[in-house]
Amino acid sequence: AQSVAQPEDQVNVAEGNPLTVKCTYSVSGNPYLFWYVQYPNRGLQFLLKYITGDNLVKGSYGFEAEFNKSQTSFHLKKPSALVSDSALYFCAVRDAMTTDSWGKFQFGAGTQVVVTP
Amino acid sequence: SQTIHQWPATLVQPVGSPLSLECTVEGTSNPNLYWYRQAAGRGLQLLFYSVGIGQISSEVPQNLSASRPQDRQFILSSKKLLLSDSGFYLCAWKPGREDTEAFFGQGTRLTVV
């Protein structure tokens, strides 16, 4: 079974300060990890992913995330937050050991990011 | 390039009425297709997924059904809507056997009154 936890319902940060959104996961095998962002009444937009390779992955809009296997974490970070980063962020995992082609994604509950001017 | 279309964007339906939401993907073949529901603007619940025409897997027993009549078409239906069916419905797709992300449509806001 696979699961994702986003321990914070909301993260508040001042514009220009670093932003971190936490995510931990549980899978049977190796994880494929993803971050998405959602603006009100819109679909999810893909930000970045970890499949294999470097633990630090860079994505869209200046976001990056670090895969930490020992801590089973994949925290999303941005060095300097913008007001326009205010949105709902989702972490998702897929188990690489899944042998079928279903490719089911397990999403976290989401973290609301509020960036104040 | 690939695109996903989902419609309608908003829908208000009375309790007991039928439902049909449609999702189509362009620019790819044999995609994995997904229907998610998002209640109260937060977590995503996987409702159905499909790896091919006529192949539907249901994740949660409920008042809804899904069909895939064509390779790139995924339909979410209900014969009789309940108040609890209200929510934001999202269609998504992924290249069939590739280890990539899923791509989402813009969603349908369904309000059952």
mmCIF file with all atom_site columns, C-alpha atoms in Angstrom:
data_model
loop_
_atom_site.group_PDB
_atom_site.id
_atom_site.type_symbol
_atom_site.label_atom_id
_atom_site.label_alt_id
_atom_site.label_comp_id
_atom_site.label_asym_id
_atom_site.label_entity_id
_atom_site.label_seq_id
_atom_site.pdbx_PDB_ins_code
_atom_site.Cartn_x
_atom_site.Cartn_y
_atom_site.Cartn_z
_atom_site.occupancy
_atom_site.B_iso_or_equiv
_atom_site.pdbx_formal_charge
_atom_site.auth_seq_id
_atom_site.auth_comp_id
_atom_site.auth_asym_id
_atom_site.auth_atom_id
_atom_site.pdbx_PDB_model_num
ATOM 1   C CA . ALA A 1 1   ? 0.000   0.000  0.000   1.00 0.00 ? 1   ALA A CA 1
ATOM 2   C CA . GLN A 1 2   ? 1.133   3.537  -0.642  1.00 0.00 ? 2   GLN A CA 1
ATOM 3   C CA . SER A 1 3   ? 0.325   6.660  1.324   1.00 0.00 ? 3   SER A CA 1
ATOM 4   C CA . VAL A 1 4   ? 1.301   10.295 1.533   1.00 0.00 ? 4   VAL A CA 1
ATOM 5   C CA . ALA A 1 5   ? 1.189   12.667 4.483   1.00 0.00 ? 5   ALA A CA 1
ATOM 6   C CA . GLN A 1 6   ? 1.243   16.437 4.354   1.00 0.00 ? 6   GLN A CA 1
ATOM 7   C CA . PRO A 1 7   ? 1.360   17.340 8.032   1.00 0.00 ? 7   PRO A CA 1
ATOM 8   C CA . GLU A 1 8   ? 0.482   21.019 7.649   1.00 0.00 ? 8   GLU A CA 1
ATOM 9   C CA . ASP A 1 9   ? -2.954  22.180 6.598   1.00 0.00 ? 9   ASP A CA 1
ATOM 10  C CA . GLN A 1 10  ? -1.617  25.660 6.002   1.00 0.00 ? 10  GLN A CA 1
ATOM 11  C CA . VAL A 1 11  ? 1.745   27.359 5.716   1.00 0.00 ? 11  VAL A CA 1
ATOM 12  C CA . ASN A 1 12  ? 2.034   31.103 6.159   1.00 0.00 ? 12  ASN A CA 1
ATOM 13  C CA . VAL A 1 13  ? 5.088   32.954 4.908   1.00 0.00 ? 13  VAL A CA 1
ATOM 14  C CA . ALA A 1 14  ? 6.005   36.546 4.168   1.00 0.00 ? 14  ALA A CA 1
ATOM 15  C CA . GLU A 1 15  ? 6.916   37.473 0.626   1.00 0.00 ? 15  GLU A CA 1
ATOM 16  C CA . GLY A 1 16  ? 10.634  37.132 0.033   1.00 0.00 ? 16  GLY A CA 1
ATOM 17  C CA . ASN A 1 17  ? 11.095  34.542 2.772   1.00 0.00 ? 17  ASN A CA 1
ATOM 18  C CA . PRO A 1 18  ? 11.884  30.880 2.120   1.00 0.00 ? 18  PRO A CA 1
ATOM 19  C CA . LEU A 1 19  ? 8.937   28.558 1.637   1.00 0.00 ? 19  LEU A CA 1
ATOM 20  C CA . THR A 1 20  ? 8.860   24.896 2.656   1.00 0.00 ? 20  THR A CA 1
ATOM 21  C CA . VAL A 1 21  ? 5.943   22.512 2.252   1.00 0.00 ? 21  VAL A CA 1
ATOM 22  C CA . LYS A 1 22  ? 6.421   19.139 3.908   1.00 0.00 ? 22  LYS A CA 1
ATOM 23  C CA . CYS A 1 23  ? 5.618   15.707 2.517   1.00 0.00 ? 23  CYS A CA 1
ATOM 24  C CA . THR A 1 24  ? 6.355   12.216 3.771   1.00 0.00 ? 24  THR A CA 1
ATOM 25  C CA . TYR A 1 25  ? 5.443   8.990  2.038   1.00 0.00 ? 25  TYR A CA 1
ATOM 26  C CA . SER A 1 26  ? 5.151   5.271  2.463   1.00 0.00 ? 26  SER A CA 1
ATOM 27  C CA . VAL A 1 27  ? 5.480   2.706  -0.316  1.00 0.00 ? 27  VAL A CA 1
ATOM 28  C CA . SER A 1 28  ? 6.417   -0.930 -0.559  1.00 0.00 ? 28  SER A CA 1
ATOM 29  C CA . GLY A 1 29  ? 9.131   -0.410 -3.130  1.00 0.00 ? 29  GLY A CA 1
ATOM 30  C CA . ASN A 1 30  ? 10.863  2.598  -4.584  1.00 0.00 ? 30  ASN A CA 1
ATOM 31  C CA . PRO A 1 31  ? 8.798   5.757  -4.836  1.00 0.00 ? 31  PRO A CA 1
ATOM 32  C CA . TYR A 1 32  ? 7.979   7.999  -7.703  1.00 0.00 ? 32  TYR A CA 1
ATOM 33  C CA . LEU A 1 33  ? 7.197   11.378 -6.148  1.00 0.00 ? 33  LEU A CA 1
ATOM 34  C CA . PHE A 1 34  ? 5.399   14.414 -7.515  1.00 0.00 ? 34  PHE A CA 1
ATOM 35  C CA . TRP A 1 35  ? 4.359   17.915 -6.520  1.00 0.00 ? 35  TRP A CA 1
ATOM 36  C CA . TYR A 1 36  ? 1.363   19.733 -7.950  1.00 0.00 ? 36  TYR A CA 1
ATOM 37  C CA . VAL A 1 37  ? -0.131  23.174 -7.388  1.00 0.00 ? 37  VAL A CA 1
ATOM 38  C CA . GLN A 1 38  ? -3.804  24.096 -7.606  1.00 0.00 ? 38  GLN A CA 1
ATOM 39  C CA . TYR A 1 39  ? -5.306  27.550 -7.915  1.00 0.00 ? 39  TYR A CA 1
ATOM 40  C CA . PRO A 1 40  ? -8.976  28.100 -6.990  1.00 0.00 ? 40  PRO A CA 1
ATOM 41  C CA . ASN A 1 41  ? -11.435 26.276 -9.232  1.00 0.00 ? 41  ASN A CA 1
ATOM 42  C CA . ARG A 1 42  ? -8.676  25.011 -11.491 1.00 0.00 ? 42  ARG A CA 1
ATOM 43  C CA . GLY A 1 43  ? -7.076  21.679 -12.227 1.00 0.00 ? 43  GLY A CA 1
ATOM 44  C CA . LEU A 1 44  ? -3.765  20.575 -10.785 1.00 0.00 ? 44  LEU A CA 1
ATOM 45  C CA . GLN A 1 45  ? -0.600  21.865 -12.401 1.00 0.00 ? 45  GLN A CA 1
ATOM 46  C CA . PHE A 1 46  ? 2.519   19.731 -12.332 1.00 0.00 ? 46  PHE A CA 1
ATOM 47  C CA . LEU A 1 47  ? 5.536   21.325 -10.611 1.00 0.00 ? 47  LEU A CA 1
ATOM 48  C CA . LEU A 1 48  ? 8.227   18.654 -10.391 1.00 0.00 ? 48  LEU A CA 1
ATOM 49  C CA . LYS A 1 49  ? 8.948   14.973 -9.929  1.00 0.00 ? 49  LYS A CA 1
ATOM 50  C CA . TYR A 1 50  ? 11.495  12.531 -8.607  1.00 0.00 ? 50  TYR A CA 1
ATOM 51  C CA . ILE A 1 51  ? 11.808  9.303  -10.538 1.00 0.00 ? 51  ILE A CA 1
ATOM 52  C CA . THR A 1 52  ? 15.480  8.446  -10.199 1.00 0.00 ? 52  THR A CA 1
ATOM 53  C CA . GLY A 1 53  ? 18.861  10.163 -10.141 1.00 0.00 ? 53  GLY A CA 1
ATOM 54  C CA . ASP A 1 54  ? 19.775  13.291 -8.210  1.00 0.00 ? 54  ASP A CA 1
ATOM 55  C CA . ASN A 1 55  ? 17.961  13.696 -4.931  1.00 0.00 ? 55  ASN A CA 1
ATOM 56  C CA . LEU A 1 56  ? 17.503  17.415 -5.529  1.00 0.00 ? 56  LEU A CA 1
ATOM 57  C CA . VAL A 1 57  ? 15.064  18.101 -8.318  1.00 0.00 ? 57  VAL A CA 1
ATOM 58  C CA . LYS A 1 58  ? 14.212  21.472 -9.772  1.00 0.00 ? 58  LYS A CA 1
ATOM 59  C CA . GLY A 1 59  ? 10.878  22.328 -11.255 1.00 0.00 ? 59  GLY A CA 1
ATOM 60  C CA . SER A 1 60  ? 8.684   25.101 -12.501 1.00 0.00 ? 60  SER A CA 1
ATOM 61  C CA . TYR A 1 61  ? 8.424   28.623 -11.061 1.00 0.00 ? 61  TYR A CA 1
ATOM 62  C CA . GLY A 1 62  ? 11.610  28.342 -9.021  1.00 0.00 ? 62  GLY A CA 1
ATOM 63  C CA . PHE A 1 63  ? 10.459  25.400 -6.918  1.00 0.00 ? 63  PHE A CA 1
ATOM 64  C CA . GLU A 1 64  ? 12.685  22.517 -5.937  1.00 0.00 ? 64  GLU A CA 1
ATOM 65  C CA . ALA A 1 65  ? 12.336  19.419 -3.795  1.00 0.00 ? 65  ALA A CA 1
ATOM 66  C CA . GLU A 1 66  ? 14.736  17.061 -2.103  1.00 0.00 ? 66  GLU A CA 1
ATOM 67  C CA . PHE A 1 67  ? 14.188  13.334 -1.996  1.00 0.00 ? 67  PHE A CA 1
ATOM 68  C CA . ASN A 1 68  ? 15.360  11.895 1.319   1.00 0.00 ? 68  ASN A CA 1
ATOM 69  C CA . LYS A 1 69  ? 15.079  8.129  1.337   1.00 0.00 ? 69  LYS A CA 1
ATOM 70  C CA . SER A 1 70  ? 16.097  7.624  4.967   1.00 0.00 ? 70  SER A CA 1
ATOM 71  C CA . GLN A 1 71  ? 13.465  10.064 6.179   1.00 0.00 ? 71  GLN A CA 1
ATOM 72  C CA . THR A 1 72  ? 10.956  9.063  3.479   1.00 0.00 ? 72  THR A CA 1
ATOM 73  C CA . SER A 1 73  ? 10.404  12.718 2.719   1.00 0.00 ? 73  SER A CA 1
ATOM 74  C CA . PHE A 1 74  ? 10.047  14.894 -0.344  1.00 0.00 ? 74  PHE A CA 1
ATOM 75  C CA . HIS A 1 75  ? 9.708   18.467 0.898   1.00 0.00 ? 75  HIS A CA 1
ATOM 76  C CA . LEU A 1 76  ? 8.946   21.255 -1.546  1.00 0.00 ? 76  LEU A CA 1
ATOM 77  C CA . LYS A 1 77  ? 11.009  24.419 -1.267  1.00 0.00 ? 77  LYS A CA 1
ATOM 78  C CA . LYS A 1 78  ? 11.345  27.843 -2.769  1.00 0.00 ? 78  LYS A CA 1
ATOM 79  C CA . PRO A 1 79  ? 14.099  30.218 -1.681  1.00 0.00 ? 79  PRO A CA 1
ATOM 80  C CA . SER A 1 80  ? 12.020  33.387 -1.981  1.00 0.00 ? 80  SER A CA 1
ATOM 81  C CA . ALA A 1 81  ? 8.233   33.187 -1.949  1.00 0.00 ? 81  ALA A CA 1
ATOM 82  C CA . LEU A 1 82  ? 5.966   35.398 -4.025  1.00 0.00 ? 82  LEU A CA 1
ATOM 83  C CA . VAL A 1 83  ? 2.398   36.452 -3.289  1.00 0.00 ? 83  VAL A CA 1
ATOM 84  C CA . SER A 1 84  ? 1.436   34.648 -6.479  1.00 0.00 ? 84  SER A CA 1
ATOM 85  C CA . ASP A 1 85  ? 2.660   31.374 -4.924  1.00 0.00 ? 85  ASP A CA 1
ATOM 86  C CA . SER A 1 86  ? -0.404  31.411 -2.685  1.00 0.00 ? 86  SER A CA 1
ATOM 87  C CA . ALA A 1 87  ? -2.257  28.244 -3.655  1.00 0.00 ? 87  ALA A CA 1
ATOM 88  C CA . LEU A 1 88  ? -3.005  24.667 -2.627  1.00 0.00 ? 88  LEU A CA 1
ATOM 89  C CA . TYR A 1 89  ? -0.085  22.269 -2.965  1.00 0.00 ? 89  TYR A CA 1
ATOM 90  C CA . PHE A 1 90  ? -0.336  18.506 -3.322  1.00 0.00 ? 90  PHE A CA 1
ATOM 91  C CA . CYS A 1 91  ? 2.297   15.850 -2.915  1.00 0.00 ? 91  CYS A CA 1
ATOM 92  C CA . ALA A 1 92  ? 1.709   12.532 -4.700  1.00 0.00 ? 92  ALA A CA 1
ATOM 93  C CA . VAL A 1 93  ? 3.422   9.150  -4.748  1.00 0.00 ? 93  VAL A CA 1
ATOM 94  C CA . ARG A 1 94  ? 3.364   6.131  -6.972  1.00 0.00 ? 94  ARG A CA 1
ATOM 95  C CA . ASP A 1 95  ? 4.981   2.823  -6.099  1.00 0.00 ? 95  ASP A CA 1
ATOM 96  C CA . ALA A 1 96  ? 7.643   1.876  -8.639  1.00 0.00 ? 96  ALA A CA 1
ATOM 97  C CA . MET A 1 97  ? 7.235   -1.755 -7.642  1.00 0.00 ? 97  MET A CA 1
ATOM 98  C CA . THR A 1 98  ? 3.725   -1.827 -9.049  1.00 0.00 ? 98  THR A CA 1
ATOM 99  C CA . THR A 1 99  ? 3.997   -4.307 -11.868 1.00 0.00 ? 99  THR A CA 1
ATOM 100 C CA . ASP A 1 100 ? 0.767   -3.449 -13.610 1.00 0.00 ? 100 ASP A CA 1
ATOM 101 C CA . SER A 1 101 ? 0.312   -0.424 -15.802 1.00 0.00 ? 101 SER A CA 1
ATOM 102 C CA . TRP A 1 102 ? -2.391  1.219  -13.792 1.00 0.00 ? 102 TRP A CA 1
ATOM 103 C CA . GLY A 1 103 ? -0.076  3.858  -12.435 1.00 0.00 ? 103 GLY A CA 1
ATOM 104 C CA . LYS A 1 104 ? -2.247  4.830  -9.530  1.00 0.00 ? 104 LYS A CA 1
ATOM 105 C CA . PHE A 1 105 ? -1.229  8.025  -7.814  1.00 0.00 ? 105 PHE A CA 1
ATOM 106 C CA . GLN A 1 106 ? -1.816  8.544  -4.116  1.00 0.00 ? 106 GLN A CA 1
ATOM 107 C CA . PHE A 1 107 ? -2.262  12.204 -3.219  1.00 0.00 ? 107 PHE A CA 1
ATOM 108 C CA . GLY A 1 108 ? -1.766  13.918 0.103   1.00 0.00 ? 108 GLY A CA 1
ATOM 109 C CA . ALA A 1 109 ? -4.509  16.023 1.663   1.00 0.00 ? 109 ALA A CA 1
ATOM 110 C CA . GLY A 1 110 ? -2.967  19.226 0.414   1.00 0.00 ? 110 GLY A CA 1
ATOM 111 C CA . THR A 1 111 ? -1.299  22.201 2.079   1.00 0.00 ? 111 THR A CA 1
ATOM 112 C CA . GLN A 1 112 ? -2.643  25.701 1.646   1.00 0.00 ? 112 GLN A CA 1
ATOM 113 C CA . VAL A 1 113 ? 0.189   28.193 1.182   1.00 0.00 ? 113 VAL A CA 1
ATOM 114 C CA . VAL A 1 114 ? -0.505  31.805 2.051   1.00 0.00 ? 114 VAL A CA 1
ATOM 115 C CA . VAL A 1 115 ? 2.149   34.348 1.123   1.00 0.00 ? 115 VAL A CA 1
ATOM 116 C CA . THR A 1 116 ? 1.608   37.806 2.589   1.00 0.00 ? 116 THR A CA 1
ATOM 117 C CA . PRO A 1 117 ? 3.046   40.997 1.080   1.00 0.00 ? 117 PRO A CA 1
ATOM 118 C CA . SER B 2 1   ? 1.454   18.205 -28.012 1.00 0.00 ? 1   SER B CA 1
ATOM 119 C CA . GLN B 2 2   ? -1.070  16.525 -25.786 1.00 0.00 ? 2   GLN B CA 1
ATOM 120 C CA . THR B 2 3   ? -4.086  18.285 -24.364 1.00 0.00 ? 3   THR B CA 1
ATOM 121 C CA . ILE B 2 4   ? -6.953  17.275 -22.143 1.00 0.00 ? 4   ILE B CA 1
ATOM 122 C CA . HIS B 2 5   ? -10.445 18.669 -22.400 1.00 0.00 ? 5   HIS B CA 1
ATOM 123 C CA . GLN B 2 6   ? -13.022 18.401 -19.679 1.00 0.00 ? 6   GLN B CA 1
ATOM 124 C CA . TRP B 2 7   ? -16.548 19.778 -19.769 1.00 0.00 ? 7   TRP B CA 1
ATOM 125 C CA . PRO B 2 8   ? -18.701 21.362 -18.630 1.00 0.00 ? 8   PRO B CA 1
ATOM 126 C CA . ALA B 2 9   ? -16.793 23.694 -16.335 1.00 0.00 ? 9   ALA B CA 1
ATOM 127 C CA . THR B 2 10  ? -19.741 24.141 -13.989 1.00 0.00 ? 10  THR B CA 1
ATOM 128 C CA . LEU B 2 11  ? -22.978 22.257 -13.555 1.00 0.00 ? 11  LEU B CA 1
ATOM 129 C CA . VAL B 2 12  ? -25.975 22.630 -11.268 1.00 0.00 ? 12  VAL B CA 1
ATOM 130 C CA . GLN B 2 13  ? -28.242 19.608 -11.176 1.00 0.00 ? 13  GLN B CA 1
ATOM 131 C CA . PRO B 2 14  ? -31.273 18.675 -9.052  1.00 0.00 ? 14  PRO B CA 1
ATOM 132 C CA . VAL B 2 15  ? -31.220 15.665 -6.793  1.00 0.00 ? 15  VAL B CA 1
ATOM 133 C CA . GLY B 2 16  ? -32.326 12.564 -8.669  1.00 0.00 ? 16  GLY B CA 1
ATOM 134 C CA . SER B 2 17  ? -31.292 13.811 -12.089 1.00 0.00 ? 17  SER B CA 1
ATOM 135 C CA . PRO B 2 18  ? -28.729 12.000 -14.287 1.00 0.00 ? 18  PRO B CA 1
ATOM 136 C CA . LEU B 2 19  ? -25.146 13.098 -14.804 1.00 0.00 ? 19  LEU B CA 1
ATOM 137 C CA . SER B 2 20  ? -22.693 12.855 -17.658 1.00 0.00 ? 20  SER B CA 1
ATOM 138 C CA . LEU B 2 21  ? -19.253 14.450 -17.518 1.00 0.00 ? 21  LEU B CA 1
ATOM 139 C CA . GLU B 2 22  ? -16.918 14.003 -20.448 1.00 0.00 ? 22  GLU B CA 1
ATOM 140 C CA . CYS B 2 23  ? -13.164 14.057 -20.754 1.00 0.00 ? 23  CYS B CA 1
ATOM 141 C CA . THR B 2 24  ? -11.109 13.685 -23.915 1.00 0.00 ? 24  THR B CA 1
ATOM 142 C CA . VAL B 2 25  ? -7.378  13.608 -24.509 1.00 0.00 ? 25  VAL B CA 1
ATOM 143 C CA . GLU B 2 26  ? -5.694  14.673 -27.729 1.00 0.00 ? 26  GLU B CA 1
ATOM 144 C CA . GLY B 2 27  ? -2.260  13.950 -29.095 1.00 0.00 ? 27  GLY B CA 1
ATOM 145 C CA . THR B 2 28  ? -1.616  10.578 -27.515 1.00 0.00 ? 28  THR B CA 1
ATOM 146 C CA . SER B 2 29  ? -2.807  7.003  -27.727 1.00 0.00 ? 29  SER B CA 1
ATOM 147 C CA . ASN B 2 30  ? -3.630  4.354  -25.150 1.00 0.00 ? 30  ASN B CA 1
ATOM 148 C CA . PRO B 2 31  ? -3.399  6.677  -22.172 1.00 0.00 ? 31  PRO B CA 1
ATOM 149 C CA . ASN B 2 32  ? -4.221  5.788  -18.591 1.00 0.00 ? 32  ASN B CA 1
ATOM 150 C CA . LEU B 2 33  ? -7.291  7.816  -17.651 1.00 0.00 ? 33  LEU B CA 1
ATOM 151 C CA . TYR B 2 34  ? -8.489  8.844  -14.217 1.00 0.00 ? 34  TYR B CA 1
ATOM 152 C CA . TRP B 2 35  ? -11.490 10.471 -12.541 1.00 0.00 ? 35  TRP B CA 1
ATOM 153 C CA . TYR B 2 36  ? -10.896 12.190 -9.203  1.00 0.00 ? 36  TYR B CA 1
ATOM 154 C CA . ARG B 2 37  ? -13.281 14.022 -6.911  1.00 0.00 ? 37  ARG B CA 1
ATOM 155 C CA . GLN B 2 38  ? -12.205 16.850 -4.681  1.00 0.00 ? 38  GLN B CA 1
ATOM 156 C CA . ALA B 2 39  ? -14.557 17.701 -1.836  1.00 0.00 ? 39  ALA B CA 1
ATOM 157 C CA . ALA B 2 40  ? -14.409 20.974 0.083   1.00 0.00 ? 40  ALA B CA 1
ATOM 158 C CA . GLY B 2 41  ? -11.444 22.181 -1.937  1.00 0.00 ? 41  GLY B CA 1
ATOM 159 C CA . ARG B 2 42  ? -8.989  19.765 -0.405  1.00 0.00 ? 42  ARG B CA 1
ATOM 160 C CA . GLY B 2 43  ? -8.002  16.143 -0.786  1.00 0.00 ? 43  GLY B CA 1
ATOM 161 C CA . LEU B 2 44  ? -8.340  14.170 -3.994  1.00 0.00 ? 44  LEU B CA 1
ATOM 162 C CA . GLN B 2 45  ? -10.268 10.929 -4.048  1.00 0.00 ? 45  GLN B CA 1
ATOM 163 C CA . LEU B 2 46  ? -9.617  8.547  -6.927  1.00 0.00 ? 46  LEU B CA 1
ATOM 164 C CA . LEU B 2 47  ? -12.975 7.373  -8.272  1.00 0.00 ? 47  LEU B CA 1
ATOM 165 C CA . PHE B 2 48  ? -12.158 5.395  -11.405 1.00 0.00 ? 48  PHE B CA 1
ATOM 166 C CA . TYR B 2 49  ? -9.192  4.597  -13.609 1.00 0.00 ? 49  TYR B CA 1
ATOM 167 C CA . SER B 2 50  ? -8.792  2.920  -16.961 1.00 0.00 ? 50  SER B CA 1
ATOM 168 C CA . VAL B 2 51  ? -5.890  1.467  -18.928 1.00 0.00 ? 51  VAL B CA 1
ATOM 169 C CA . GLY B 2 52  ? -7.853  0.759  -22.096 1.00 0.00 ? 52  GLY B CA 1
ATOM 170 C CA . ILE B 2 53  ? -11.167 0.804  -23.908 1.00 0.00 ? 53  ILE B CA 1
ATOM 171 C CA . GLY B 2 54  ? -13.828 -0.840 -21.803 1.00 0.00 ? 54  GLY B CA 1
ATOM 172 C CA . GLN B 2 55  ? -11.394 -1.453 -18.923 1.00 0.00 ? 55  GLN B CA 1
ATOM 173 C CA . ILE B 2 56  ? -12.610 0.408  -15.861 1.00 0.00 ? 56  ILE B CA 1
ATOM 174 C CA . SER B 2 57  ? -11.575 -0.053 -12.273 1.00 0.00 ? 57  SER B CA 1
ATOM 175 C CA . SER B 2 58  ? -13.615 1.444  -9.470  1.00 0.00 ? 58  SER B CA 1
ATOM 176 C CA . GLU B 2 59  ? -11.835 2.603  -6.361  1.00 0.00 ? 59  GLU B CA 1
ATOM 177 C CA . VAL B 2 60  ? -14.794 3.565  -4.216  1.00 0.00 ? 60  VAL B CA 1
ATOM 178 C CA . PRO B 2 61  ? -18.299 2.050  -4.275  1.00 0.00 ? 61  PRO B CA 1
ATOM 179 C CA . GLN B 2 62  ? -20.733 4.861  -4.876  1.00 0.00 ? 62  GLN B CA 1
ATOM 180 C CA . ASN B 2 63  ? -23.494 6.367  -6.929  1.00 0.00 ? 63  ASN B CA 1
ATOM 181 C CA . LEU B 2 64  ? -21.259 6.928  -9.935  1.00 0.00 ? 64  LEU B CA 1
ATOM 182 C CA . SER B 2 65  ? -20.033 4.904  -12.896 1.00 0.00 ? 65  SER B CA 1
ATOM 183 C CA . ALA B 2 66  ? -17.456 5.429  -15.614 1.00 0.00 ? 66  ALA B CA 1
ATOM 184 C CA . SER B 2 67  ? -17.090 4.324  -19.198 1.00 0.00 ? 67  SER B CA 1
ATOM 185 C CA . ARG B 2 68  ? -14.409 4.494  -21.853 1.00 0.00 ? 68  ARG B CA 1
ATOM 186 C CA . PRO B 2 69  ? -16.117 4.073  -25.209 1.00 0.00 ? 69  PRO B CA 1
ATOM 187 C CA . GLN B 2 70  ? -13.087 5.258  -27.176 1.00 0.00 ? 70  GLN B CA 1
ATOM 188 C CA . ASP B 2 71  ? -9.358  5.208  -26.522 1.00 0.00 ? 71  ASP B CA 1
ATOM 189 C CA . ARG B 2 72  ? -9.153  8.856  -25.523 1.00 0.00 ? 72  ARG B CA 1
ATOM 190 C CA . GLN B 2 73  ? -12.615 9.430  -24.097 1.00 0.00 ? 73  GLN B CA 1
ATOM 191 C CA . PHE B 2 74  ? -13.583 8.931  -20.473 1.00 0.00 ? 74  PHE B CA 1
ATOM 192 C CA . ILE B 2 75  ? -17.113 9.548  -19.211 1.00 0.00 ? 75  ILE B CA 1
ATOM 193 C CA . LEU B 2 76  ? -18.360 9.845  -15.650 1.00 0.00 ? 76  LEU B CA 1
ATOM 194 C CA . SER B 2 77  ? -22.057 9.137  -15.149 1.00 0.00 ? 77  SER B CA 1
ATOM 195 C CA . SER B 2 78  ? -24.792 8.793  -12.617 1.00 0.00 ? 78  SER B CA 1
ATOM 196 C CA . LYS B 2 79  ? -28.375 7.687  -13.040 1.00 0.00 ? 79  LYS B CA 1
ATOM 197 C CA . LYS B 2 80  ? -29.633 9.613  -10.009 1.00 0.00 ? 80  LYS B CA 1
ATOM 198 C CA . LEU B 2 81  ? -27.578 12.298 -8.324  1.00 0.00 ? 81  LEU B CA 1
ATOM 199 C CA . LEU B 2 82  ? -27.376 12.663 -4.565  1.00 0.00 ? 82  LEU B CA 1
ATOM 200 C CA . LEU B 2 83  ? -26.591 15.816 -2.600  1.00 0.00 ? 83  LEU B CA 1
ATOM 201 C CA . SER B 2 84  ? -23.350 14.143 -1.537  1.00 0.00 ? 84  SER B CA 1
ATOM 202 C CA . ASP B 2 85  ? -22.222 13.954 -5.168  1.00 0.00 ? 85  ASP B CA 1
ATOM 203 C CA . SER B 2 86  ? -21.502 17.674 -5.124  1.00 0.00 ? 86  SER B CA 1
ATOM 204 C CA . GLY B 2 87  ? -17.839 18.486 -5.578  1.00 0.00 ? 87  GLY B CA 1
ATOM 205 C CA . PHE B 2 88  ? -15.071 19.308 -7.983  1.00 0.00 ? 88  PHE B CA 1
ATOM 206 C CA . TYR B 2 89  ? -14.449 16.530 -10.501 1.00 0.00 ? 89  TYR B CA 1
ATOM 207 C CA . LEU B 2 90  ? -11.087 16.227 -12.161 1.00 0.00 ? 90  LEU B CA 1
ATOM 208 C CA . CYS B 2 91  ? -10.100 14.115 -15.127 1.00 0.00 ? 91  CYS B CA 1
ATOM 209 C CA . ALA B 2 92  ? -6.453  13.196 -15.620 1.00 0.00 ? 92  ALA B CA 1
ATOM 210 C CA . TRP B 2 93  ? -4.326  11.156 -17.987 1.00 0.00 ? 93  TRP B CA 1
ATOM 211 C CA . LYS B 2 94  ? -0.894  9.595  -18.088 1.00 0.00 ? 94  LYS B CA 1
ATOM 212 C CA . PRO B 2 95  ? 1.068   7.951  -20.913 1.00 0.00 ? 95  PRO B CA 1
ATOM 213 C CA . GLY B 2 96  ? 0.170   4.290  -20.532 1.00 0.00 ? 96  GLY B CA 1
ATOM 214 C CA . ARG B 2 97  ? 3.347   2.586  -19.386 1.00 0.00 ? 97  ARG B CA 1
ATOM 215 C CA . GLU B 2 98  ? 5.649   5.524  -18.869 1.00 0.00 ? 98  GLU B CA 1
ATOM 216 C CA . ASP B 2 99  ? 6.968   6.565  -15.476 1.00 0.00 ? 99  ASP B CA 1
ATOM 217 C CA . THR B 2 100 ? 5.744   10.121 -15.737 1.00 0.00 ? 100 THR B CA 1
ATOM 218 C CA . GLU B 2 101 ? 3.393   12.495 -14.032 1.00 0.00 ? 101 GLU B CA 1
ATOM 219 C CA . ALA B 2 102 ? -0.345  12.676 -14.609 1.00 0.00 ? 102 ALA B CA 1
ATOM 220 C CA . PHE B 2 103 ? -1.845  15.639 -16.433 1.00 0.00 ? 103 PHE B CA 1
ATOM 221 C CA . PHE B 2 104 ? -5.086  17.156 -15.221 1.00 0.00 ? 104 PHE B CA 1
ATOM 222 C CA . GLY B 2 105 ? -8.044  18.795 -16.880 1.00 0.00 ? 105 GLY B CA 1
ATOM 223 C CA . GLN B 2 106 ? -9.494  22.035 -15.611 1.00 0.00 ? 106 GLN B CA 1
ATOM 224 C CA . GLY B 2 107 ? -12.229 20.347 -13.629 1.00 0.00 ? 107 GLY B CA 1
ATOM 225 C CA . THR B 2 108 ? -16.008 20.443 -13.379 1.00 0.00 ? 108 THR B CA 1
ATOM 226 C CA . ARG B 2 109 ? -17.720 22.071 -10.414 1.00 0.00 ? 109 ARG B CA 1
ATOM 227 C CA . LEU B 2 110 ? -20.866 20.038 -9.762  1.00 0.00 ? 110 LEU B CA 1
ATOM 228 C CA . THR B 2 111 ? -23.504 21.349 -7.388  1.00 0.00 ? 111 THR B CA 1
ATOM 229 C CA . VAL B 2 112 ? -26.441 19.097 -6.633  1.00 0.00 ? 112 VAL B CA 1
ATOM 230 C CA . VAL B 2 113 ? -29.442 21.032 -5.315  1.00 0.00 ? 113 VAL B CA 1
#
